[in-house]
mmCIF file with all atom_site columns, C-alpha atoms in Angstrom:
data_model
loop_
_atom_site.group_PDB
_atom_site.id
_atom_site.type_symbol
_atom_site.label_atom_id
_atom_site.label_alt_id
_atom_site.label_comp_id
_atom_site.label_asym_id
_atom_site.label_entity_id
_atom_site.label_seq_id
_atom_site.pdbx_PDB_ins_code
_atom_site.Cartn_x
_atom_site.Cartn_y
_atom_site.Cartn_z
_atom_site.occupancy
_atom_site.B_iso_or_equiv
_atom_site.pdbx_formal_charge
_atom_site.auth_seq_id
_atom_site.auth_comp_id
_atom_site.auth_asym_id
_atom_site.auth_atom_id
_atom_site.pdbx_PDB_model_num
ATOM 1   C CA . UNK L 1 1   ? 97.050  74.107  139.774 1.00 58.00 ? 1   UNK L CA 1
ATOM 2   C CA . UNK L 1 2   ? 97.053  77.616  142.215 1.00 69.00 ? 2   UNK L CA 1
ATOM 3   C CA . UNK L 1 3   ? 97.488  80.396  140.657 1.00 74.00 ? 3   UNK L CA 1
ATOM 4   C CA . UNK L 1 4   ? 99.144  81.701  144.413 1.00 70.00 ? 4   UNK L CA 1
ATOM 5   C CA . UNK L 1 5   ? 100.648 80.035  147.159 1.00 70.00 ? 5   UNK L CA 1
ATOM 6   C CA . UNK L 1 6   ? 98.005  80.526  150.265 1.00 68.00 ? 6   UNK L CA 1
ATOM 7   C CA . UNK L 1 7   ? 101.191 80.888  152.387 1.00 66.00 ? 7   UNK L CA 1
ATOM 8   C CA . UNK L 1 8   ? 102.123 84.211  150.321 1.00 73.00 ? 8   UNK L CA 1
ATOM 9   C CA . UNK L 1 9   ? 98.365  85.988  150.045 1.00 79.00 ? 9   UNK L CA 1
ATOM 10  C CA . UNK L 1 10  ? 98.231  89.210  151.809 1.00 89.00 ? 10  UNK L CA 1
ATOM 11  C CA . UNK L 1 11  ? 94.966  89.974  150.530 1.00 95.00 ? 11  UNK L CA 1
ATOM 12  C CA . UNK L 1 12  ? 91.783  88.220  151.069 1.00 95.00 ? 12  UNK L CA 1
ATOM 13  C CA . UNK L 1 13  ? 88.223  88.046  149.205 1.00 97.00 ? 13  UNK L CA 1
ATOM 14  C CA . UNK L 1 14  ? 85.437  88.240  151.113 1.00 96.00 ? 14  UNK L CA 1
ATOM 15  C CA . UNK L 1 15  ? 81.728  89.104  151.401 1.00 94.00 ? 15  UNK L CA 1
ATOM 16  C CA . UNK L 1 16  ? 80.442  92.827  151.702 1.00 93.00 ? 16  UNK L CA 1
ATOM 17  C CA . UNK L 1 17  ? 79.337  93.902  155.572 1.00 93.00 ? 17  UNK L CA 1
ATOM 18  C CA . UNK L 1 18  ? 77.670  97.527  156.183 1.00 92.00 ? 18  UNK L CA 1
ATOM 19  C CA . UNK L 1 19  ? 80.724  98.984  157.407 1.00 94.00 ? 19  UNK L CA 1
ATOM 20  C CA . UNK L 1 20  ? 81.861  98.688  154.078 1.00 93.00 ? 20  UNK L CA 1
ATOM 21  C CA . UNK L 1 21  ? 79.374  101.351 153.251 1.00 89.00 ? 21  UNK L CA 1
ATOM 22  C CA . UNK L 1 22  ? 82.003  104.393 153.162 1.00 92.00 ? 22  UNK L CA 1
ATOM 23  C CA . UNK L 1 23  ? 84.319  101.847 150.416 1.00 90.00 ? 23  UNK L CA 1
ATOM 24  C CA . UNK L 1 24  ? 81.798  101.174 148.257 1.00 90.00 ? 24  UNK L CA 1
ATOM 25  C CA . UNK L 1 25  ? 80.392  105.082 148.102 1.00 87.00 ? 25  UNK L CA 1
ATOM 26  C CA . UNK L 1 26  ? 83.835  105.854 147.009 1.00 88.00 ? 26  UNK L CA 1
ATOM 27  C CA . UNK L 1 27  ? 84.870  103.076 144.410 1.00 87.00 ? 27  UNK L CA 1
ATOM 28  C CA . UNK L 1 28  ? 80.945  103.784 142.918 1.00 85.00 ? 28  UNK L CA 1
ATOM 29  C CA . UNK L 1 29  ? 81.114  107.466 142.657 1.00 80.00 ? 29  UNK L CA 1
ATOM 30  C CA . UNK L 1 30  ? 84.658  107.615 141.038 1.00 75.00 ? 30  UNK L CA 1
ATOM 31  C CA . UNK L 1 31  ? 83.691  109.202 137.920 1.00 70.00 ? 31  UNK L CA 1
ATOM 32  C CA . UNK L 1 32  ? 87.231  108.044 136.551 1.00 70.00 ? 32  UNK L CA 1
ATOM 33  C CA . UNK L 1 33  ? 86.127  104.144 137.048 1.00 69.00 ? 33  UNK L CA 1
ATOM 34  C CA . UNK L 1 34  ? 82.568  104.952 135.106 1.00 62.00 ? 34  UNK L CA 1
ATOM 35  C CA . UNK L 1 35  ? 84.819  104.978 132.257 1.00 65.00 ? 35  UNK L CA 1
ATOM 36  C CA . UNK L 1 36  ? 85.494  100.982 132.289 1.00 61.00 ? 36  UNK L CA 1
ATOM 37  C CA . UNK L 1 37  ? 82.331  99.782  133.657 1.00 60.00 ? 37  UNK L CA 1
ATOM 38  C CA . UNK L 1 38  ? 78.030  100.283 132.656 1.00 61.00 ? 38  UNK L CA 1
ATOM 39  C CA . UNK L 1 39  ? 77.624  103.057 135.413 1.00 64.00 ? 39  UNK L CA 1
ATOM 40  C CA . UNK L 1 40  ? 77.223  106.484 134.464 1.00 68.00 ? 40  UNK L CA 1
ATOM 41  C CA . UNK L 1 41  ? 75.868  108.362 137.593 1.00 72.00 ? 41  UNK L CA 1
ATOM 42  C CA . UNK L 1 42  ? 76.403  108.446 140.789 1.00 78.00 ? 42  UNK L CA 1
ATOM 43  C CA . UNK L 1 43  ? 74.741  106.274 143.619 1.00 81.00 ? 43  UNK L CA 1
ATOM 44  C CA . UNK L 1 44  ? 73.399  107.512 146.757 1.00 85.00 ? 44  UNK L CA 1
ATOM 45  C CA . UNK L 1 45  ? 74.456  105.854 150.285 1.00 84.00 ? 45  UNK L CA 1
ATOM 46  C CA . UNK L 1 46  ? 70.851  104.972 150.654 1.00 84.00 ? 46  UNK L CA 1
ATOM 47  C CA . UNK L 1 47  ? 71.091  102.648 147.465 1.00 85.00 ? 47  UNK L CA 1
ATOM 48  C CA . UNK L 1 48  ? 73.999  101.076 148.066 1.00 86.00 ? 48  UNK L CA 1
ATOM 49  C CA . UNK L 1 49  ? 73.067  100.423 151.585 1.00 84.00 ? 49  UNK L CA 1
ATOM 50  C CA . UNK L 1 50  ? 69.886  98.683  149.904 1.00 86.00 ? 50  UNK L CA 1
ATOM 51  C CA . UNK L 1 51  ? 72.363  96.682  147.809 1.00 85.00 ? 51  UNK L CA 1
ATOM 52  C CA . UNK L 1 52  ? 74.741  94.970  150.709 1.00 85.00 ? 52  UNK L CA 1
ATOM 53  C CA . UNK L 1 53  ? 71.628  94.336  152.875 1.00 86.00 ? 53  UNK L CA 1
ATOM 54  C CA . UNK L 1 54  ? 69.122  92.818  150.443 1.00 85.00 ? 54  UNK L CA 1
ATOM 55  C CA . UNK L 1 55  ? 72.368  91.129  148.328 1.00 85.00 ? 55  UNK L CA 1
ATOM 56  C CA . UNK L 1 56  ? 72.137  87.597  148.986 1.00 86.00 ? 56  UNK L CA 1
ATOM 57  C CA . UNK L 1 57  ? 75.289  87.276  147.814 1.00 85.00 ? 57  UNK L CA 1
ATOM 58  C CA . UNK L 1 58  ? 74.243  83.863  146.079 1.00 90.00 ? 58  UNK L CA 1
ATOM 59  C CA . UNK L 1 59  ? 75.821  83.706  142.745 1.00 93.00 ? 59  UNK L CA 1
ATOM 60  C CA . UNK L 1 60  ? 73.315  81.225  141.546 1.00 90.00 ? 60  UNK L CA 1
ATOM 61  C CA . UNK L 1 61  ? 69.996  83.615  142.787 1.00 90.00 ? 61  UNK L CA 1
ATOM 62  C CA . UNK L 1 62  ? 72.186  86.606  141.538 1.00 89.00 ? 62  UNK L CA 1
ATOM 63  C CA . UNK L 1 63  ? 73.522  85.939  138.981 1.00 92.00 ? 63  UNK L CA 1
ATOM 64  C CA . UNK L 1 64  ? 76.733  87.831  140.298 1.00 93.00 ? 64  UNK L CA 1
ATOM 65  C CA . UNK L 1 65  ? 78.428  87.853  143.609 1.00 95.00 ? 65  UNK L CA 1
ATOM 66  C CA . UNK L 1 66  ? 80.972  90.844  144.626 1.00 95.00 ? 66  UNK L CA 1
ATOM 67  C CA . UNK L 1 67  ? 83.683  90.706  146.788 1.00 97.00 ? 67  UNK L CA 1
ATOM 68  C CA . UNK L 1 68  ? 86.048  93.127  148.917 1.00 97.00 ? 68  UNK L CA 1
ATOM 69  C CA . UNK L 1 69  ? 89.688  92.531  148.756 1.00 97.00 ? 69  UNK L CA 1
ATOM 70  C CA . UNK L 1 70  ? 90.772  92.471  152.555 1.00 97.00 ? 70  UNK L CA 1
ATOM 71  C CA . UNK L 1 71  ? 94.642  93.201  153.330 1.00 96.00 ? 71  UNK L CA 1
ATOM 72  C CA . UNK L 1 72  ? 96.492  91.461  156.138 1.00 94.00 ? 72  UNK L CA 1
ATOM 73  C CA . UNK L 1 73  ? 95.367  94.098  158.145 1.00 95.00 ? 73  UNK L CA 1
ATOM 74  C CA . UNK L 1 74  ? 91.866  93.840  157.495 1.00 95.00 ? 74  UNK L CA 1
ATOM 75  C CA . UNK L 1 75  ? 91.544  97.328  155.633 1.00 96.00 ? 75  UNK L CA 1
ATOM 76  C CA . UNK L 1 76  ? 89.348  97.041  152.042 1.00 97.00 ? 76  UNK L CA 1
ATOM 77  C CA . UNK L 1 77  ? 91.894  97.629  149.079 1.00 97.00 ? 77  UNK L CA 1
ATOM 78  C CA . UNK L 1 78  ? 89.647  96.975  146.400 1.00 97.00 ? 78  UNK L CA 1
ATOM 79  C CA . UNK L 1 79  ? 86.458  95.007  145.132 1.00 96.00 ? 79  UNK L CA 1
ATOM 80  C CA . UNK L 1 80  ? 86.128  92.131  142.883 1.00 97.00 ? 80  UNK L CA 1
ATOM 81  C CA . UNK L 1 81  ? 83.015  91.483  141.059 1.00 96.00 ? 81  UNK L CA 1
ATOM 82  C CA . UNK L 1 82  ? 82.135  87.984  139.155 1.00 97.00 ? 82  UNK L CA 1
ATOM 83  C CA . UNK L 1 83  ? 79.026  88.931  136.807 1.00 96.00 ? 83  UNK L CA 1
ATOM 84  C CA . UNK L 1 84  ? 77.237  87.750  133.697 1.00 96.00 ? 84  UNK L CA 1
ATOM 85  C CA . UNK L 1 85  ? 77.502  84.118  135.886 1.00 97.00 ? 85  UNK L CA 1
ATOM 86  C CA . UNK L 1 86  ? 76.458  81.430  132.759 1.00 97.00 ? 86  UNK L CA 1
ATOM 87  C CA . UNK L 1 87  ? 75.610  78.432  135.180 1.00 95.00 ? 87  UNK L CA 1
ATOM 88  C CA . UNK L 1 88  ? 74.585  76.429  131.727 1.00 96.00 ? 88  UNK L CA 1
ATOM 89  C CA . UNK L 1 89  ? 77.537  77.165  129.677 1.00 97.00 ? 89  UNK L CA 1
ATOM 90  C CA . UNK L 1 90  ? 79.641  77.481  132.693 1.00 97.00 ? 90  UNK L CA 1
ATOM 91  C CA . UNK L 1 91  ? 81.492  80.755  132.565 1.00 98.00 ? 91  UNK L CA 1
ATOM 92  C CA . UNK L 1 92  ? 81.294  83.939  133.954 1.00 98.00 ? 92  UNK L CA 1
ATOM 93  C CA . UNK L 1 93  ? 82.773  87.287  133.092 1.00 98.00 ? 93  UNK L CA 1
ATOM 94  C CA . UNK L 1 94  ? 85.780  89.054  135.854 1.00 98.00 ? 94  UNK L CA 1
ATOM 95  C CA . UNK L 1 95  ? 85.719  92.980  137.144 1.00 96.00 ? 95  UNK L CA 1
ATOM 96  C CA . UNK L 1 96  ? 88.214  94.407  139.559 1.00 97.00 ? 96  UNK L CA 1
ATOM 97  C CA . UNK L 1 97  ? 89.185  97.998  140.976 1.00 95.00 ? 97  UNK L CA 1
ATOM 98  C CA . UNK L 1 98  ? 92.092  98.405  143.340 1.00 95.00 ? 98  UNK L CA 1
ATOM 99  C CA . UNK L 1 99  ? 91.844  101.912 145.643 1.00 94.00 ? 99  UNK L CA 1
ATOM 100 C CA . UNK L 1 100 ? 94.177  104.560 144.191 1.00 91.00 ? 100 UNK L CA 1
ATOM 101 C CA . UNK L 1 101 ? 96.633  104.692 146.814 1.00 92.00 ? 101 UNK L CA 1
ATOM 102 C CA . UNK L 1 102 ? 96.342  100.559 147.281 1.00 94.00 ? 102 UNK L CA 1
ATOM 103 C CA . UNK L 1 103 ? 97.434  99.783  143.257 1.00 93.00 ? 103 UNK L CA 1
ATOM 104 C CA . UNK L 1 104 ? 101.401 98.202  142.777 1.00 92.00 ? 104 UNK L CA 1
ATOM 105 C CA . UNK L 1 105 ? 101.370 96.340  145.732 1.00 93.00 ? 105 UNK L CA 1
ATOM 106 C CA . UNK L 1 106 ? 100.237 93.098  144.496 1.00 94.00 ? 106 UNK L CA 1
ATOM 107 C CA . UNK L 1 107 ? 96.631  93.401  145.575 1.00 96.00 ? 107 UNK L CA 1
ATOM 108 C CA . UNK L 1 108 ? 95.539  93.025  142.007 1.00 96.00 ? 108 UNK L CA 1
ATOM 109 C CA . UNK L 1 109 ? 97.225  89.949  141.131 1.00 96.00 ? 109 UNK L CA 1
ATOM 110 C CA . UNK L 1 110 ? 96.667  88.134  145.025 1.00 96.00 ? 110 UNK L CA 1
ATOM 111 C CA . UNK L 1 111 ? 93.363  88.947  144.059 1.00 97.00 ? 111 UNK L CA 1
ATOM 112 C CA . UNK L 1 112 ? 92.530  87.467  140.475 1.00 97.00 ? 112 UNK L CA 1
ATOM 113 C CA . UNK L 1 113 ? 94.269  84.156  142.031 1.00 96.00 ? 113 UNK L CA 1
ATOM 114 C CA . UNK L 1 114 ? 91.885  83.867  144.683 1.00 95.00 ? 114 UNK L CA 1
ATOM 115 C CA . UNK L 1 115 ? 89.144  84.611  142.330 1.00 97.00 ? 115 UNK L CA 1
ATOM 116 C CA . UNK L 1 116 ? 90.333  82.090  139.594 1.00 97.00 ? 116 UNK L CA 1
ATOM 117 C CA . UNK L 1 117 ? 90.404  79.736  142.400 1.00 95.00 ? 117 UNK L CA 1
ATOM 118 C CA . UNK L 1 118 ? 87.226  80.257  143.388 1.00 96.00 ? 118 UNK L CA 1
ATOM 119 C CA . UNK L 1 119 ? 85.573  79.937  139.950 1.00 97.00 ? 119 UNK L CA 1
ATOM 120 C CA . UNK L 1 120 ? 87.540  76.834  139.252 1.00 97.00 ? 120 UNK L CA 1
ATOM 121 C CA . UNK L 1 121 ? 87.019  74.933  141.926 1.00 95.00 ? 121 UNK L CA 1
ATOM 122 C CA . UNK L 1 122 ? 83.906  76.426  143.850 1.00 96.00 ? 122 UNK L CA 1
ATOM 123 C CA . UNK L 1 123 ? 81.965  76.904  140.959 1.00 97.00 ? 123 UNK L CA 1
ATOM 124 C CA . UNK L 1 124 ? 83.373  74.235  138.480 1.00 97.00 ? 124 UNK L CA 1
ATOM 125 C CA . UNK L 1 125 ? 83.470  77.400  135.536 1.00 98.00 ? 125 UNK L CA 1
ATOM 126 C CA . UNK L 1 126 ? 84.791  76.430  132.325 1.00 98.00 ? 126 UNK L CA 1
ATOM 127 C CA . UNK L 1 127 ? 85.652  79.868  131.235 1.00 98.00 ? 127 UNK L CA 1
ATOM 128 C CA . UNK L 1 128 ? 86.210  83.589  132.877 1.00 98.00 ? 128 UNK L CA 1
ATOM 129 C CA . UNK L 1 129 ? 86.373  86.357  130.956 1.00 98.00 ? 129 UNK L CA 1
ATOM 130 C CA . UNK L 1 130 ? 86.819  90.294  130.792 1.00 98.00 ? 130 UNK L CA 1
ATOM 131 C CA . UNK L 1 131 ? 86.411  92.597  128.371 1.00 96.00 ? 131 UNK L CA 1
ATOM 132 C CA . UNK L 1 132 ? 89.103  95.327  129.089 1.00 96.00 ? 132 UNK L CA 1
ATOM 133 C CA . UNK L 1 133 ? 89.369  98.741  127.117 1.00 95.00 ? 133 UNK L CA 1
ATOM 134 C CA . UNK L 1 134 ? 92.907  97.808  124.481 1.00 96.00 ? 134 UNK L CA 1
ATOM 135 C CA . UNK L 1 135 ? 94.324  101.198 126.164 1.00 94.00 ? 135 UNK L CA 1
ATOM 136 C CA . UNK L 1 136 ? 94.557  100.107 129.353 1.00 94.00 ? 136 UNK L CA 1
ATOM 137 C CA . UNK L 1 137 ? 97.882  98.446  129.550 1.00 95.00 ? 137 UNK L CA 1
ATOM 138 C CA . UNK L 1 138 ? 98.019  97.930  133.289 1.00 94.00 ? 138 UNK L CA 1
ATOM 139 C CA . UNK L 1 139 ? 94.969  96.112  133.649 1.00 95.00 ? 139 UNK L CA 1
ATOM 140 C CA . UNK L 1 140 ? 96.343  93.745  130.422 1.00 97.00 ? 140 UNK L CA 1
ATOM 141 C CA . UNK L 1 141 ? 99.229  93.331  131.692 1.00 96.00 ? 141 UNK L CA 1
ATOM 142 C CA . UNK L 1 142 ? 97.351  92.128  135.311 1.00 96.00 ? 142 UNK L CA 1
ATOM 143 C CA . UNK L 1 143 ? 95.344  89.876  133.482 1.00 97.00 ? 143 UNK L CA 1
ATOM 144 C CA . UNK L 1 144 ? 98.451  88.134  131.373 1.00 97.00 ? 144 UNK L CA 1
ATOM 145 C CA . UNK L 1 145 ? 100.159 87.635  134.719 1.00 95.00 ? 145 UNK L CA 1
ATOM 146 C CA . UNK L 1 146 ? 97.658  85.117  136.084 1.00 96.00 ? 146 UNK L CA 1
ATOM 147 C CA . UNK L 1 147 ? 96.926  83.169  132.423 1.00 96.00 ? 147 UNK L CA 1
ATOM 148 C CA . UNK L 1 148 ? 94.254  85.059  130.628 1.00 98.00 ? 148 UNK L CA 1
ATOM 149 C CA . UNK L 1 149 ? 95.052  84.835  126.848 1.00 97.00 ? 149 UNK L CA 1
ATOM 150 C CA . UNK L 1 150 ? 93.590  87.854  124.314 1.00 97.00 ? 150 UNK L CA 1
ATOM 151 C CA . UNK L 1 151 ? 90.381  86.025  122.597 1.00 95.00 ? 151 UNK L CA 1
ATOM 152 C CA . UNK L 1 152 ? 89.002  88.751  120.912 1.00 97.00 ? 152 UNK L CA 1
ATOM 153 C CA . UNK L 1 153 ? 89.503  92.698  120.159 1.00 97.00 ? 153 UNK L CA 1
ATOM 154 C CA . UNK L 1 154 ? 85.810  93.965  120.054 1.00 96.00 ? 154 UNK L CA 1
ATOM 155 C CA . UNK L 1 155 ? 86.008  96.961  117.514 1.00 97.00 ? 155 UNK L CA 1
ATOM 156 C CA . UNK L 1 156 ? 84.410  100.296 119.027 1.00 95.00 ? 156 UNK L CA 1
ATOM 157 C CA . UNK L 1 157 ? 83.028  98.487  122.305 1.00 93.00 ? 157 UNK L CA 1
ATOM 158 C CA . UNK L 1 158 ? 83.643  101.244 124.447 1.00 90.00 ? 158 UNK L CA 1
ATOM 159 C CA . UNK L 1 159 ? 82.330  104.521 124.666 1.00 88.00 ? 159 UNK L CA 1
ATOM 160 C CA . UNK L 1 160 ? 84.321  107.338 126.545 1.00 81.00 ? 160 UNK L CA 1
ATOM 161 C CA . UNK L 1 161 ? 85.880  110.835 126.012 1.00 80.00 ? 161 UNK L CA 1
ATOM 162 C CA . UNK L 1 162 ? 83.165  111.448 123.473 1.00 87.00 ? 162 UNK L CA 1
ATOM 163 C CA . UNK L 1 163 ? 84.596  108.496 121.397 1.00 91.00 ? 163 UNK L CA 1
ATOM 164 C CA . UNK L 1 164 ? 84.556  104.615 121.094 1.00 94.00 ? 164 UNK L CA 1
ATOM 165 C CA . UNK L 1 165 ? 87.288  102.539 121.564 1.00 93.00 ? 165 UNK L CA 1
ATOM 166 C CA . UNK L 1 166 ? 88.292  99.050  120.816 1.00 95.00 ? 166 UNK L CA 1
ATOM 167 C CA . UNK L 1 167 ? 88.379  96.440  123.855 1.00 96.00 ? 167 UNK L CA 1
ATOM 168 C CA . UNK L 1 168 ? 90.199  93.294  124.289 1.00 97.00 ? 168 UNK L CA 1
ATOM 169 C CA . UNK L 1 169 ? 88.320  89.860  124.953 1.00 98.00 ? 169 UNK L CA 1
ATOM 170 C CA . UNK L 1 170 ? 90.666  88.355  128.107 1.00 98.00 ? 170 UNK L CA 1
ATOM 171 C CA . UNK L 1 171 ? 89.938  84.434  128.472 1.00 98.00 ? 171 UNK L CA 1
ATOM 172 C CA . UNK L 1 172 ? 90.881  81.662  131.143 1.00 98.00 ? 172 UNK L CA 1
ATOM 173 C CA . UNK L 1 173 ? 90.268  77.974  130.551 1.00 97.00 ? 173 UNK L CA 1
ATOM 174 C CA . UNK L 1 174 ? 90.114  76.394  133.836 1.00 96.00 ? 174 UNK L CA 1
#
């Protein structure tokens, strides 16, 4: 079954071009999103402009593929990563960052549906999971909406603030 009717999507996943350069410098060097993901300095427009033109964007070379959420009127809202790609188990783990001024506006959730999708029945998955900090109610709550279940809480899995915190194991069957 879709998670969204195509009919209704006002956002769109697709692949990274160099104009998205400007994007990606901002969503990488947001000190407040280092927080929820593995990065921990900053990245210079030279290395990220070595990432979109050497990425192959080839989940099954990569290991990862990462997309930008495209509104109806072509602007990037957010990004959309799927990493940690399992092709033997079949499952692969979810990321996602809407812009500040882009979040409540359904991007999120348009988003997750195309990605589900995608993984479903592009790349036959079994599973796709996050690992989201248990504080971070909004991003729960996105998850819930579009059928990922709690598996696991993962005691002191994140580090932030100068303190660990627990994070929550989300999980789709597809």
């Amino acid at each position: 079954m879709k998670c969204l009717n195509p009919a209704d999507a006002t956002v769109r996943l697709r692949a990274m071009e160099p104009e998205d350069l400007d994007f990606l410098y901002s969503i990488e060097n947001d000190d407040d999103l280092w927080e929820v993901g593995i990065t921990n300095a900053p990245y210079s427009r030279y290395t990220l402009t070595s990432y979109i033109v050497n990425n192959t964007n080839d989940i099954y070379t990569d290991r990862q593929v990462r997309f930008v959420m495209e509104n109806q009127e072509g602007r990037a809202v957010g990004m959309l990563d799927i990493t940690h790609f399992d092709p033997r188990h079949l499952r692969a783990e979810i990321g996602i960052v809407v812009a500040d001024h882009d979040r409540n506006q359904g991007y999120g959730r348009q988003a997750l549906c195309h990605a589900i999708d995608y993984c479903r029945d592009i790349l036959h998955l079994h599973q796709v999971f996050a690992i989201i900090d248990k504080g971070n109610s909004s991003s729960l709550a996105l998850f819930r909406s579009v059928g990922f279940q709690e598996g696991a809480v993962l005691r002191q899995w994140l580090f932030g603030h100068e303190k660990y915190t627990d994070a929550v194991l989300m999980q789709i069957f597809l």
